[in-house]
Every structure is written in structure tokens, then in C-alpha cells.
Coordinates of C-alpha atoms in Angstrom, one line a residue:
M1 CA 59.8 -20.4 -0.4
M2 CA 57.6 -20.6 -3.4
V3 CA 56.8 -18.2 -6.2
I4 CA 53.8 -18.4 -8.6
V5 CA 53.5 -16.2 -11.7
L6 CA 50.1 -16.0 -13.5
E7 CA 49.4 -14.7 -17.0
N8 CA 45.9 -14.2 -18.6
T9 CA 44.1 -15.9 -15.7
P10 CA 40.6 -15.3 -14.3
A11 CA 40.4 -12.7 -11.5
R12 CA 38.9 -15.3 -9.2
L13 CA 42.1 -17.3 -9.3
R14 CA 44.1 -14.3 -8.4
G15 CA 41.8 -13.6 -5.5
R16 CA 42.0 -17.2 -4.4
L17 CA 45.8 -17.2 -4.4
A18 CA 45.8 -13.9 -2.4
I19 CA 44.3 -15.9 0.5
W20 CA 47.6 -17.8 1.0
L21 CA 50.3 -15.8 -0.8
L22 CA 51.5 -12.2 -1.0
E23 CA 51.0 -10.6 -4.4
I24 CA 54.2 -8.6 -4.8
R25 CA 53.5 -7.5 -8.4
A26 CA 50.5 -8.1 -10.7
G27 CA 50.2 -11.9 -11.1
V28 CA 53.4 -12.6 -9.0
Y29 CA 52.8 -14.4 -5.7
V30 CA 55.2 -15.5 -3.0
G31 CA 55.0 -17.5 0.2
N32 CA 56.7 -20.0 2.4
Y33 CA 54.8 -23.2 3.0
S34 CA 55.2 -27.0 3.3
S35 CA 55.1 -29.2 0.3
K36 CA 51.6 -30.4 1.3
V37 CA 50.3 -26.8 1.2
R38 CA 52.2 -26.1 -2.0
D39 CA 50.6 -29.0 -3.7
Y40 CA 47.1 -27.8 -2.5
V41 CA 47.8 -24.3 -3.8
W42 CA 48.9 -25.7 -7.2
S43 CA 45.7 -27.8 -7.4
Q44 CA 43.8 -24.5 -7.0
V45 CA 45.9 -23.0 -9.9
E46 CA 45.1 -26.1 -12.0
A47 CA 41.4 -25.9 -11.3
G48 CA 41.1 -22.1 -12.0
I49 CA 43.7 -21.5 -14.8
G50 CA 41.1 -21.1 -17.6
D51 CA 42.9 -20.1 -20.8
G52 CA 45.9 -18.6 -19.0
N53 CA 49.2 -20.0 -18.0
A54 CA 51.2 -20.2 -14.8
V55 CA 54.5 -21.3 -13.4
M56 CA 55.4 -22.2 -9.8
A57 CA 59.0 -22.4 -8.5
W58 CA 60.1 -23.5 -5.1
R59 CA 63.2 -24.3 -3.2
A60 CA 64.4 -27.9 -3.6
N61 CA 67.3 -30.0 -2.5
N62 CA 68.9 -30.6 -5.9
E63 CA 71.8 -29.2 -7.9
A64 CA 69.9 -26.1 -9.1
G65 CA 68.5 -25.4 -5.6
F66 CA 65.0 -25.1 -7.0
D67 CA 62.3 -26.9 -9.0
F68 CA 59.4 -25.6 -11.0
I69 CA 56.2 -26.7 -12.7
T70 CA 54.1 -25.0 -15.5
I71 CA 50.5 -25.2 -16.8
G72 CA 48.9 -23.7 -19.8
Q73 CA 50.4 -22.7 -23.2
N74 CA 53.5 -20.5 -23.2
R75 CA 56.5 -20.0 -25.5
R76 CA 58.7 -21.2 -22.6
T77 CA 58.4 -24.9 -21.9
P78 CA 60.2 -27.1 -19.4
A79 CA 62.8 -29.5 -20.8
E80 CA 65.0 -32.0 -18.9
M81 CA 68.6 -32.6 -20.0
D82 CA 70.8 -35.1 -18.1
G83 CA 68.5 -34.9 -15.0
V84 CA 68.5 -31.1 -14.9
K85 CA 65.3 -29.2 -15.6
L86 CA 65.8 -26.3 -18.1
V87 CA 63.6 -24.0 -20.1
S88 CA 63.2 -24.4 -23.9
F89 CA 61.8 -21.6 -26.1
L90 CA 59.4 -22.4 -28.9
P91 CA 60.2 -20.6 -32.2
L92 CA 58.0 -17.5 -32.8
D93 CA 56.2 -19.2 -35.7
D94 CA 55.0 -21.9 -33.3
Q95 CA 53.8 -19.4 -30.8
N96 CA 51.3 -18.1 -33.3
A97 CA 49.8 -21.6 -33.3
L98 CA 49.2 -21.3 -29.5

């Protein structure tokens, strides 16, 4: 299973994702595809993201049971610690610079 969440993205990207995934809330897409299709869908997100941001999470065979990738500027950024992927929050002052 994979989940994609979009923020401030062009409508054409949202429509493009609706071809493959079910939009269960505004900007939240879910589906169940192979890693090859997942990579293709993410390439479509990268190509159409514009000034927005996105995160994709999917089931993975690791300790957490999932993995994720992000694109675009957001206060939440991926951080790795001891081989585990976590989320780091930028201070509010830094967010104004985004």
C-alpha cells in the first residue's frame, strides 16, 4: 500500500494522480501497486509538483514497517538516525524563510 499527500500543488497533478490512486480526502491519495509503478507515480509527482510539497509513504520490509520520501519545502523534513528514518521539525523562524 502507498499513500501520497499533496499540499499547494497544481490541479493538473491532482488529476494525474487520480488516474492511478483513490483520493480519499483533498490531496490524500491511496493505492496498492508494485515498486515499479510506485516509482513511476512518484516521477509524475516530481515532474508536476510546482511550488508545492508532497510526501509518499509505503509499506516496506524494515523495522518501522514503512518508508517515505518527500519533495518540496515543508517544516517537516526527513532525518535518519541509527538507520531509522524519522521526521525533524524546523523551528518556526526557519519556516518563514521557506
